[in-house]
Amino acid sequence: MGFAAPQTPEEDHRFWRKFEILDQAVRKVTGSLPSAFAEPRYEAATLHVAVETQKLNRVTIAPHFLAYHARILLHWELAQAGDVKSHDTCIETSRKVVQLVRKVVEQDIGHIIPFLVLGWVRVFRVLTCEHSRLVIAGDTERAQLIIPELRVLSRAFKGQAKYNALAGMLLSRLKQKYPLLRDELGIF
């Protein structure tokens, strides 16, 4: 549905209603997911619940990544066509992915399902396009704020390359596709 959005006229109310329903459904799913962090431990003899808020839960991070990727996929083509709302949605959602990826890197949680790593490529692309857009617009200060996020993703690909060949291959392709990031900004 996201791929058809840029070519669909505003008058096609049926399409846009479905688009909005799908977007709303993805947001509801995302909002209903259990925490991506370790769940509270309940013990019968205690009067309170101990909550670990910083440690990622290896099981519950997967649906978070999938829901975020679904939202980006839905909005990406429309964002590329200049729709401000979809652009902002892609940037905001990509940053949420980077927050989780940062924890994956910091906690060195080991192997991640390769399908999830594949989704990180789109997040990398969203942020790279935003970096380029800001540089072209002369807003180098805001463009520089994206560099640490790209570095986190690059580190994550390198870390996952130890566990699966796909991550290493994806990192190689990103290096080829974005030589400016490698040569001038030291992302890779």
mmCIF file of C-alpha atoms in Angstrom:
data_model
loop_
_atom_site.group_PDB
_atom_site.id
_atom_site.type_symbol
_atom_site.label_atom_id
_atom_site.label_comp_id
_atom_site.label_asym_id
_atom_site.label_seq_id
_atom_site.Cartn_x
_atom_site.Cartn_y
_atom_site.Cartn_z
ATOM 1 C CA MET A 1 0.000 0.000 0.000
ATOM 2 C CA GLY A 2 2.851 2.376 0.791
ATOM 3 C CA PHE A 3 4.322 1.931 -2.685
ATOM 4 C CA ALA A 4 1.059 2.993 -4.341
ATOM 5 C CA ALA A 5 0.538 6.070 -2.163
ATOM 6 C CA PRO A 6 2.552 8.635 -4.185
ATOM 7 C CA GLN A 7 0.630 7.834 -7.376
ATOM 8 C CA THR A 8 -2.813 7.708 -5.742
ATOM 9 C CA PRO A 9 -4.895 10.869 -6.183
ATOM 10 C CA GLU A 10 -6.327 12.604 -3.126
ATOM 11 C CA GLU A 11 -9.803 11.990 -4.552
ATOM 12 C CA ASP A 12 -9.402 8.231 -4.047
ATOM 13 C CA HIS A 13 -10.975 8.374 -0.601
ATOM 14 C CA ARG A 14 -11.228 4.592 -0.373
ATOM 15 C CA PHE A 15 -7.448 4.169 -0.764
ATOM 16 C CA TRP A 16 -6.604 6.930 1.709
ATOM 17 C CA ARG A 17 -9.092 5.575 4.234
ATOM 18 C CA LYS A 18 -7.391 2.162 4.000
ATOM 19 C CA PHE A 19 -3.987 3.834 4.280
ATOM 20 C CA GLU A 20 -5.050 5.646 7.466
ATOM 21 C CA ILE A 21 -6.672 2.503 8.903
ATOM 22 C CA LEU A 22 -3.463 0.551 8.280
ATOM 23 C CA ASP A 23 -1.323 3.292 9.828
ATOM 24 C CA GLN A 24 -3.620 3.447 12.842
ATOM 25 C CA ALA A 25 -3.516 -0.355 13.191
ATOM 26 C CA VAL A 26 0.294 -0.361 13.182
ATOM 27 C CA ARG A 27 0.325 2.421 15.799
ATOM 28 C CA LYS A 28 -2.134 0.479 17.976
ATOM 29 C CA VAL A 29 -0.077 -2.692 17.716
ATOM 30 C CA THR A 30 3.071 -0.762 18.596
ATOM 31 C CA GLY A 31 1.351 0.847 21.566
ATOM 32 C CA SER A 32 0.053 -2.481 22.843
ATOM 33 C CA LEU A 33 3.375 -4.322 22.757
ATOM 34 C CA PRO A 34 4.988 -5.403 26.001
ATOM 35 C CA SER A 35 8.048 -3.449 26.979
ATOM 36 C CA ALA A 36 11.188 -3.998 24.929
ATOM 37 C CA PHE A 37 13.016 -4.068 28.223
ATOM 38 C CA ALA A 38 13.172 -6.782 30.870
ATOM 39 C CA GLU A 39 9.796 -7.523 32.398
ATOM 40 C CA PRO A 40 9.057 -6.954 36.066
ATOM 41 C CA ARG A 41 9.776 -9.839 38.400
ATOM 42 C CA TYR A 42 6.934 -10.746 40.702
ATOM 43 C CA GLU A 43 7.792 -12.562 43.891
ATOM 44 C CA ALA A 44 5.181 -13.708 46.390
ATOM 45 C CA ALA A 45 7.145 -12.642 49.458
ATOM 46 C CA THR A 46 7.809 -9.057 48.332
ATOM 47 C CA LEU A 47 5.624 -6.021 48.806
ATOM 48 C CA HIS A 48 6.797 -4.315 45.627
ATOM 49 C CA VAL A 49 7.714 -5.225 42.089
ATOM 50 C CA ALA A 50 11.341 -4.987 40.993
ATOM 51 C CA VAL A 51 11.622 -3.535 37.507
ATOM 52 C CA GLU A 52 14.719 -3.612 35.351
ATOM 53 C CA THR A 53 14.250 -0.731 32.952
ATOM 54 C CA GLN A 54 17.546 -0.710 31.083
ATOM 55 C CA LYS A 55 18.130 -4.315 30.065
ATOM 56 C CA LEU A 56 16.644 -5.340 26.721
ATOM 57 C CA ASN A 57 14.391 -8.346 26.559
ATOM 58 C CA ARG A 58 15.693 -10.480 23.672
ATOM 59 C CA VAL A 59 12.200 -11.772 22.934
ATOM 60 C CA THR A 60 10.124 -8.599 23.047
ATOM 61 C CA ILE A 61 12.451 -6.400 21.002
ATOM 62 C CA ALA A 62 11.541 -8.317 17.829
ATOM 63 C CA PRO A 63 7.897 -7.171 17.621
ATOM 64 C CA HIS A 64 8.996 -3.596 18.317
ATOM 65 C CA PHE A 65 11.443 -3.668 15.406
ATOM 66 C CA LEU A 66 8.821 -5.267 13.139
ATOM 67 C CA ALA A 67 6.129 -2.720 14.022
ATOM 68 C CA TYR A 68 8.516 0.197 13.504
ATOM 69 C CA HIS A 69 9.629 -1.206 10.154
ATOM 70 C CA ALA A 70 6.008 -1.650 9.082
ATOM 71 C CA ARG A 71 5.345 2.017 9.790
ATOM 72 C CA ILE A 72 8.434 3.122 7.867
ATOM 73 C CA LEU A 73 7.525 0.895 4.913
ATOM 74 C CA LEU A 74 4.018 2.325 4.828
ATOM 75 C CA HIS A 75 5.226 5.943 4.811
ATOM 76 C CA TRP A 76 8.585 5.796 2.963
ATOM 77 C CA GLU A 77 7.420 6.268 -0.628
ATOM 78 C CA LEU A 78 5.080 9.073 0.356
ATOM 79 C CA ALA A 79 7.891 10.732 2.316
ATOM 80 C CA GLN A 80 10.145 10.511 -0.745
ATOM 81 C CA ALA A 81 7.401 12.180 -2.780
ATOM 82 C CA GLY A 82 7.508 15.162 -0.413
ATOM 83 C CA ASP A 83 4.712 14.465 2.064
ATOM 84 C CA VAL A 84 5.795 16.223 5.272
ATOM 85 C CA LYS A 85 3.713 14.073 7.628
ATOM 86 C CA SER A 86 5.116 10.837 6.173
ATOM 87 C CA HIS A 87 8.644 12.290 6.206
ATOM 88 C CA ASP A 88 8.318 13.162 9.882
ATOM 89 C CA THR A 89 6.836 9.733 10.623
ATOM 90 C CA CYS A 90 9.799 8.000 8.959
ATOM 91 C CA ILE A 91 12.354 10.118 10.834
ATOM 92 C CA GLU A 92 10.619 9.747 14.200
ATOM 93 C CA THR A 93 10.167 5.997 13.784
ATOM 94 C CA SER A 94 13.750 5.516 12.569
ATOM 95 C CA ARG A 95 15.005 7.267 15.674
ATOM 96 C CA LYS A 96 12.975 4.882 17.841
ATOM 97 C CA VAL A 97 14.646 1.971 16.056
ATOM 98 C CA VAL A 98 18.076 3.533 16.644
ATOM 99 C CA GLN A 99 17.300 3.848 20.371
ATOM 100 C CA LEU A 100 16.709 0.099 20.551
ATOM 101 C CA VAL A 101 19.679 -0.687 18.309
ATOM 102 C CA ARG A 102 21.870 1.441 20.582
ATOM 103 C CA LYS A 103 20.838 -0.786 23.509
ATOM 104 C CA VAL A 104 21.545 -3.909 21.419
ATOM 105 C CA VAL A 105 25.075 -2.581 20.800
ATOM 106 C CA GLU A 106 25.685 -1.360 24.361
ATOM 107 C CA GLN A 107 24.467 -4.580 25.941
ATOM 108 C CA ASP A 108 26.078 -6.795 23.299
ATOM 109 C CA ILE A 109 23.054 -9.070 23.451
ATOM 110 C CA GLY A 110 24.359 -11.364 20.761
ATOM 111 C CA HIS A 111 22.593 -12.759 17.742
ATOM 112 C CA ILE A 112 19.553 -10.905 16.408
ATOM 113 C CA ILE A 113 17.161 -12.513 13.927
ATOM 114 C CA PRO A 114 18.624 -11.677 10.477
ATOM 115 C CA PHE A 115 15.251 -10.442 9.232
ATOM 116 C CA LEU A 116 15.382 -7.661 11.839
ATOM 117 C CA VAL A 117 18.903 -6.705 10.771
ATOM 118 C CA LEU A 118 17.620 -6.440 7.213
ATOM 119 C CA GLY A 119 15.124 -3.827 8.419
ATOM 120 C CA TRP A 120 17.957 -1.724 9.819
ATOM 121 C CA VAL A 121 19.048 -1.035 6.233
ATOM 122 C CA ARG A 122 15.869 0.952 5.612
ATOM 123 C CA VAL A 123 16.419 2.924 8.824
ATOM 124 C CA PHE A 124 19.971 3.644 7.673
ATOM 125 C CA ARG A 125 18.605 4.831 4.320
ATOM 126 C CA VAL A 126 15.976 7.063 5.954
ATOM 127 C CA LEU A 127 18.591 8.746 8.138
ATOM 128 C CA THR A 128 21.120 9.029 5.304
ATOM 129 C CA CYS A 129 18.527 10.710 3.085
ATOM 130 C CA GLU A 130 17.659 13.088 5.910
ATOM 131 C CA HIS A 131 21.351 13.869 6.421
ATOM 132 C CA SER A 132 21.737 14.634 2.705
ATOM 133 C CA ARG A 133 18.567 16.740 2.663
ATOM 134 C CA LEU A 134 19.799 18.836 5.580
ATOM 135 C CA VAL A 135 23.275 19.291 4.067
ATOM 136 C CA ILE A 136 21.772 20.402 0.743
ATOM 137 C CA ALA A 137 19.495 22.815 2.626
ATOM 138 C CA GLY A 138 22.570 24.273 4.354
ATOM 139 C CA ASP A 139 21.535 23.010 7.793
ATOM 140 C CA THR A 140 24.829 21.308 8.566
ATOM 141 C CA GLU A 141 24.312 21.668 12.310
ATOM 142 C CA ARG A 142 21.192 19.465 12.291
ATOM 143 C CA ALA A 143 22.802 17.148 9.736
ATOM 144 C CA GLN A 144 25.657 16.509 12.177
ATOM 145 C CA LEU A 145 23.150 15.308 14.780
ATOM 146 C CA ILE A 146 22.350 12.344 12.528
ATOM 147 C CA ILE A 147 25.958 11.129 12.337
ATOM 148 C CA PRO A 148 25.942 9.447 15.792
ATOM 149 C CA GLU A 149 22.759 7.579 14.843
ATOM 150 C CA LEU A 150 24.369 6.304 11.649
ATOM 151 C CA ARG A 151 27.434 5.242 13.637
ATOM 152 C CA VAL A 152 25.224 3.242 16.017
ATOM 153 C CA LEU A 153 23.674 1.408 13.080
ATOM 154 C CA SER A 154 27.097 0.786 11.540
ATOM 155 C CA ARG A 155 28.377 -0.640 14.838
ATOM 156 C CA ALA A 156 25.295 -2.838 15.055
ATOM 157 C CA PHE A 157 25.899 -4.251 11.572
ATOM 158 C CA LYS A 158 29.526 -4.950 12.495
ATOM 159 C CA GLY A 159 28.447 -6.640 15.720
ATOM 160 C CA GLN A 160 25.857 -8.794 13.993
ATOM 161 C CA ALA A 161 28.336 -9.759 11.253
ATOM 162 C CA LYS A 162 29.966 -12.008 13.872
ATOM 163 C CA TYR A 163 26.756 -14.060 13.988
ATOM 164 C CA ASN A 164 25.439 -14.025 10.446
ATOM 165 C CA ALA A 165 26.846 -13.372 7.012
ATOM 166 C CA LEU A 166 23.835 -11.273 6.010
ATOM 167 C CA ALA A 167 24.826 -8.441 8.352
ATOM 168 C CA GLY A 168 28.339 -8.355 6.908
ATOM 169 C CA MET A 169 26.992 -8.362 3.363
ATOM 170 C CA LEU A 170 24.545 -5.559 4.176
ATOM 171 C CA LEU A 171 27.326 -3.492 5.716
ATOM 172 C CA SER A 172 29.452 -3.978 2.583
ATOM 173 C CA ARG A 173 26.597 -2.824 0.379
ATOM 174 C CA LEU A 174 25.988 0.228 2.544
ATOM 175 C CA LYS A 175 29.687 1.115 2.283
ATOM 176 C CA GLN A 176 29.468 0.895 -1.509
ATOM 177 C CA LYS A 177 26.237 2.841 -1.734
ATOM 178 C CA TYR A 178 27.303 5.652 0.604
ATOM 179 C CA PRO A 179 31.037 6.300 0.012
ATOM 180 C CA LEU A 180 30.738 9.838 1.395
ATOM 181 C CA LEU A 181 29.815 8.403 4.784
ATOM 182 C CA ARG A 182 32.840 6.144 4.728
ATOM 183 C CA ASP A 183 35.377 8.598 3.391
ATOM 184 C CA GLU A 184 34.398 11.902 4.923
ATOM 185 C CA LEU A 185 32.427 11.080 8.028
ATOM 186 C CA GLY A 186 34.019 7.854 9.223
ATOM 187 C CA ILE A 187 30.731 6.025 9.647
ATOM 188 C CA PHE A 188 32.060 2.642 8.547
#
